[in-house]
Amino acid sequence: MEYIEIEPERSSYASEVKLDVTLNIKDFRGSYGGVYVSQQELNRFIDSLYALEDRRQGAARFCSRGPDELLFEYRQPDYAAHAEGDPQLLFEIRSTDTIGHMAIEAQLHRYYFGESSSNPVYLKGCFDVGPEVISELILLFHEAEKLINS
């Protein structure tokens, strides 16, 4: 079973939200428990998701407070194009055909800190989802937005 879970939490900073992310691709699983997203970026992203839900084409993207810590993007299929940099979480939803089928591609990146060095660890994969996922994402990120304003 493939899935990504994004759980918003109240941040100790007034104008952002903290996201806990779990990614499961077949037999591989990883989590990252501290990605911060600003309210301004979250609001812009929600507006883009509404446009995506309406047209089933276009782009919706946000980046977290930390540079390249979290990237979430929707776009029409362009398998050669990927986000620049070395993101902690790369999350992309894109159309796979003209009738509204979608796919989520995700890459989770963390560092393993040993006694004398740090080493990157990656989990990356892609899986199909239905267009109803867009509505679920809109609800999820509205809940995240409420945490900022409470």
PDB file of C-alpha atoms in Angstrom:
ATOM      1  CA  MET A   1       0.000   0.000   0.000  1.00  0.00           C
ATOM      2  CA  GLU A   2       1.331   3.428  -0.954  1.00  0.00           C
ATOM      3  CA  TYR A   3       0.415   6.581   0.945  1.00  0.00           C
ATOM      4  CA  ILE A   4       1.650   9.822   2.386  1.00  0.00           C
ATOM      5  CA  GLU A   5       0.325  11.187   5.663  1.00  0.00           C
ATOM      6  CA  ILE A   6       0.649  14.869   6.477  1.00  0.00           C
ATOM      7  CA  GLU A   7      -0.378  15.850   9.989  1.00  0.00           C
ATOM      8  CA  PRO A   8      -0.450  19.561  10.825  1.00  0.00           C
ATOM      9  CA  GLU A   9       0.389  20.705  14.348  1.00  0.00           C
ATOM     10  CA  ARG A  10       0.446  24.082  16.057  1.00  0.00           C
ATOM     11  CA  SER A  11       3.856  25.691  15.772  1.00  0.00           C
ATOM     12  CA  SER A  12       5.574  27.668  18.511  1.00  0.00           C
ATOM     13  CA  TYR A  13       5.880  30.450  15.934  1.00  0.00           C
ATOM     14  CA  ALA A  14       2.782  32.584  15.393  1.00  0.00           C
ATOM     15  CA  SER A  15       2.690  32.768  11.599  1.00  0.00           C
ATOM     16  CA  GLU A  16       3.419  29.182  10.567  1.00  0.00           C
ATOM     17  CA  VAL A  17       2.360  25.573  11.003  1.00  0.00           C
ATOM     18  CA  LYS A  18       4.411  22.442  11.696  1.00  0.00           C
ATOM     19  CA  LEU A  19       3.849  19.358   9.538  1.00  0.00           C
ATOM     20  CA  ASP A  20       4.680  15.773  10.486  1.00  0.00           C
ATOM     21  CA  VAL A  21       5.081  13.632   7.367  1.00  0.00           C
ATOM     22  CA  THR A  22       5.042   9.847   6.904  1.00  0.00           C
ATOM     23  CA  LEU A  23       5.681   8.264   3.519  1.00  0.00           C
ATOM     24  CA  ASN A  24       4.993   4.611   2.697  1.00  0.00           C
ATOM     25  CA  ILE A  25       5.951   3.199  -0.708  1.00  0.00           C
ATOM     26  CA  LYS A  26       5.485  -0.586  -0.969  1.00  0.00           C
ATOM     27  CA  ASP A  27       7.731  -2.053   1.765  1.00  0.00           C
ATOM     28  CA  PHE A  28       9.622   1.197   2.431  1.00  0.00           C
ATOM     29  CA  ARG A  29       8.577   3.710   5.080  1.00  0.00           C
ATOM     30  CA  GLY A  30      10.013   6.930   6.468  1.00  0.00           C
ATOM     31  CA  SER A  31       8.929   9.925   8.511  1.00  0.00           C
ATOM     32  CA  TYR A  32      10.024  13.490   9.144  1.00  0.00           C
ATOM     33  CA  GLY A  33       8.615  15.229  12.193  1.00  0.00           C
ATOM     34  CA  GLY A  34       9.228  18.927  11.827  1.00  0.00           C
ATOM     35  CA  VAL A  35       8.604  20.787   8.600  1.00  0.00           C
ATOM     36  CA  TYR A  36       7.474  24.414   9.022  1.00  0.00           C
ATOM     37  CA  VAL A  37       5.298  26.291   6.516  1.00  0.00           C
ATOM     38  CA  SER A  38       4.413  30.005   6.668  1.00  0.00           C
ATOM     39  CA  GLN A  39       0.819  31.207   6.665  1.00  0.00           C
ATOM     40  CA  GLN A  40       1.359  33.265   3.528  1.00  0.00           C
ATOM     41  CA  GLU A  41       2.760  30.286   1.626  1.00  0.00           C
ATOM     42  CA  LEU A  42      -0.035  28.030   2.908  1.00  0.00           C
ATOM     43  CA  ASN A  43      -2.764  30.472   1.793  1.00  0.00           C
ATOM     44  CA  ARG A  44      -1.251  30.824  -1.669  1.00  0.00           C
ATOM     45  CA  PHE A  45      -1.025  27.039  -1.974  1.00  0.00           C
ATOM     46  CA  ILE A  46      -4.668  26.520  -0.956  1.00  0.00           C
ATOM     47  CA  ASP A  47      -5.759  28.997  -3.639  1.00  0.00           C
ATOM     48  CA  SER A  48      -3.701  27.057  -6.186  1.00  0.00           C
ATOM     49  CA  LEU A  49      -5.307  23.772  -5.098  1.00  0.00           C
ATOM     50  CA  TYR A  50      -8.776  25.251  -5.718  1.00  0.00           C
ATOM     51  CA  ALA A  51      -7.686  26.216  -9.250  1.00  0.00           C
ATOM     52  CA  LEU A  52      -6.307  22.717  -9.771  1.00  0.00           C
ATOM     53  CA  GLU A  53      -9.535  21.124  -8.564  1.00  0.00           C
ATOM     54  CA  ASP A  54     -11.516  23.288 -10.948  1.00  0.00           C
ATOM     55  CA  ARG A  55      -9.368  22.857 -14.087  1.00  0.00           C
ATOM     56  CA  ARG A  56      -7.466  19.577 -13.483  1.00  0.00           C
ATOM     57  CA  GLN A  57      -4.393  21.254 -14.957  1.00  0.00           C
ATOM     58  CA  GLY A  58      -1.955  23.949 -13.892  1.00  0.00           C
ATOM     59  CA  ALA A  59       0.307  24.088 -10.852  1.00  0.00           C
ATOM     60  CA  ALA A  60       0.092  24.254  -7.081  1.00  0.00           C
ATOM     61  CA  ARG A  61       3.319  24.567  -5.127  1.00  0.00           C
ATOM     62  CA  PHE A  62       4.679  25.604  -1.767  1.00  0.00           C
ATOM     63  CA  CYS A  63       8.000  25.562   0.024  1.00  0.00           C
ATOM     64  CA  SER A  64       8.607  25.437   3.737  1.00  0.00           C
ATOM     65  CA  ARG A  65      10.231  28.097   5.900  1.00  0.00           C
ATOM     66  CA  GLY A  66      13.614  26.372   5.731  1.00  0.00           C
ATOM     67  CA  PRO A  67      15.142  26.490   2.260  1.00  0.00           C
ATOM     68  CA  ASP A  68      14.163  23.381   0.302  1.00  0.00           C
ATOM     69  CA  GLU A  69      12.897  21.664   3.456  1.00  0.00           C
ATOM     70  CA  LEU A  70       9.478  20.892   2.006  1.00  0.00           C
ATOM     71  CA  LEU A  71       8.304  21.257  -1.559  1.00  0.00           C
ATOM     72  CA  PHE A  72       4.804  20.355  -2.649  1.00  0.00           C
ATOM     73  CA  GLU A  73       3.968  20.784  -6.304  1.00  0.00           C
ATOM     74  CA  TYR A  74       1.281  19.809  -8.780  1.00  0.00           C
ATOM     75  CA  ARG A  75       1.877  20.115 -12.485  1.00  0.00           C
ATOM     76  CA  GLN A  76       0.931  18.460 -15.705  1.00  0.00           C
ATOM     77  CA  PRO A  77       3.198  15.541 -16.574  1.00  0.00           C
ATOM     78  CA  ASP A  78       6.775  16.608 -17.157  1.00  0.00           C
ATOM     79  CA  TYR A  79       8.791  13.660 -15.981  1.00  0.00           C
ATOM     80  CA  ALA A  80      12.130  15.292 -16.777  1.00  0.00           C
ATOM     81  CA  ALA A  81      11.513  18.345 -14.569  1.00  0.00           C
ATOM     82  CA  HIS A  82      12.135  18.117 -10.841  1.00  0.00           C
ATOM     83  CA  ALA A  83      12.588  20.623  -8.046  1.00  0.00           C
ATOM     84  CA  GLU A  84      16.021  22.128  -7.694  1.00  0.00           C
ATOM     85  CA  GLY A  85      18.062  21.772  -4.538  1.00  0.00           C
ATOM     86  CA  ASP A  86      18.033  19.013  -1.965  1.00  0.00           C
ATOM     87  CA  PRO A  87      14.612  19.112  -0.298  1.00  0.00           C
ATOM     88  CA  GLN A  88      13.769  17.373   2.966  1.00  0.00           C
ATOM     89  CA  LEU A  89      10.416  16.465   1.448  1.00  0.00           C
ATOM     90  CA  LEU A  90       9.552  16.663  -2.217  1.00  0.00           C
ATOM     91  CA  PHE A  91       5.827  16.133  -2.716  1.00  0.00           C
ATOM     92  CA  GLU A  92       4.242  16.439  -6.123  1.00  0.00           C
ATOM     93  CA  ILE A  93       0.754  15.724  -7.415  1.00  0.00           C
ATOM     94  CA  ARG A  94       0.274  15.748 -11.164  1.00  0.00           C
ATOM     95  CA  SER A  95      -2.210  14.724 -13.796  1.00  0.00           C
ATOM     96  CA  THR A  96      -1.348  11.566 -15.705  1.00  0.00           C
ATOM     97  CA  ASP A  97      -3.923  11.914 -18.476  1.00  0.00           C
ATOM     98  CA  THR A  98      -6.592  14.282 -19.783  1.00  0.00           C
ATOM     99  CA  ILE A  99      -9.493  12.797 -17.802  1.00  0.00           C
ATOM    100  CA  GLY A 100      -8.309  13.715 -14.322  1.00  0.00           C
ATOM    101  CA  HIS A 101      -6.232  10.796 -13.052  1.00  0.00           C
ATOM    102  CA  MET A 102      -3.437  11.889 -10.737  1.00  0.00           C
ATOM    103  CA  ALA A 103      -0.164  10.573  -9.385  1.00  0.00           C
ATOM    104  CA  ILE A 104       1.736  11.567  -6.274  1.00  0.00           C
ATOM    105  CA  GLU A 105       5.500  11.524  -6.323  1.00  0.00           C
ATOM    106  CA  ALA A 106       7.237  11.981  -2.995  1.00  0.00           C
ATOM    107  CA  GLN A 107      10.783  12.024  -1.756  1.00  0.00           C
ATOM    108  CA  LEU A 108      11.554  12.129   1.948  1.00  0.00           C
ATOM    109  CA  HIS A 109      15.075  13.151   2.924  1.00  0.00           C
ATOM    110  CA  ARG A 110      16.703  13.129   6.340  1.00  0.00           C
ATOM    111  CA  TYR A 111      20.200  13.008   7.700  1.00  0.00           C
ATOM    112  CA  TYR A 112      21.475  10.182   9.855  1.00  0.00           C
ATOM    113  CA  PHE A 113      23.925  11.626  12.360  1.00  0.00           C
ATOM    114  CA  GLY A 114      26.648   9.207  13.424  1.00  0.00           C
ATOM    115  CA  GLU A 115      29.460   9.818  15.882  1.00  0.00           C
ATOM    116  CA  SER A 116      31.754  11.486  13.378  1.00  0.00           C
ATOM    117  CA  SER A 117      29.674  12.200  10.280  1.00  0.00           C
ATOM    118  CA  SER A 118      26.217  12.783   8.877  1.00  0.00           C
ATOM    119  CA  ASN A 119      24.836  10.779   5.979  1.00  0.00           C
ATOM    120  CA  PRO A 120      21.775  11.479   3.846  1.00  0.00           C
ATOM    121  CA  VAL A 121      18.933   8.953   3.740  1.00  0.00           C
ATOM    122  CA  TYR A 122      16.281   9.093   0.978  1.00  0.00           C
ATOM    123  CA  LEU A 123      12.930   7.443   0.362  1.00  0.00           C
ATOM    124  CA  LYS A 124      11.421   8.191  -3.037  1.00  0.00           C
ATOM    125  CA  GLY A 125       8.545   6.809  -5.075  1.00  0.00           C
ATOM    126  CA  CYS A 126       5.429   7.490  -7.100  1.00  0.00           C
ATOM    127  CA  PHE A 127       1.884   6.136  -6.896  1.00  0.00           C
ATOM    128  CA  ASP A 128      -1.487   6.750  -8.541  1.00  0.00           C
ATOM    129  CA  VAL A 129      -4.354   8.534  -6.798  1.00  0.00           C
ATOM    130  CA  GLY A 130      -7.820   9.666  -7.844  1.00  0.00           C
ATOM    131  CA  PRO A 131      -8.757  13.307  -8.423  1.00  0.00           C
ATOM    132  CA  GLU A 132     -10.698  13.314  -5.114  1.00  0.00           C
ATOM    133  CA  VAL A 133      -7.306  13.624  -3.389  1.00  0.00           C
ATOM    134  CA  ILE A 134      -7.258  17.309  -4.349  1.00  0.00           C
ATOM    135  CA  SER A 135     -10.373  17.949  -2.221  1.00  0.00           C
ATOM    136  CA  GLU A 136      -8.817  16.004   0.654  1.00  0.00           C
ATOM    137  CA  LEU A 137      -5.661  18.120   0.406  1.00  0.00           C
ATOM    138  CA  ILE A 138      -7.729  21.309   0.448  1.00  0.00           C
ATOM    139  CA  LEU A 139      -9.440  20.179   3.678  1.00  0.00           C
ATOM    140  CA  LEU A 140      -6.143  19.130   5.233  1.00  0.00           C
ATOM    141  CA  PHE A 141      -4.425  22.426   4.515  1.00  0.00           C
ATOM    142  CA  HIS A 142      -7.452  24.429   5.697  1.00  0.00           C
ATOM    143  CA  GLU A 143      -7.078  22.567   9.018  1.00  0.00           C
ATOM    144  CA  ALA A 144      -3.404  23.509   9.045  1.00  0.00           C
ATOM    145  CA  GLU A 145      -4.356  27.127   8.380  1.00  0.00           C
ATOM    146  CA  LYS A 146      -6.748  27.090  11.360  1.00  0.00           C
ATOM    147  CA  LEU A 147      -3.889  26.011  13.640  1.00  0.00           C
ATOM    148  CA  ILE A 148      -1.999  29.170  12.708  1.00  0.00           C
ATOM    149  CA  ASN A 149      -4.978  31.400  13.484  1.00  0.00           C
ATOM    150  CA  SER A 150      -5.906  29.779  16.798  1.00  0.00           C
TER     151      SER A 150
END
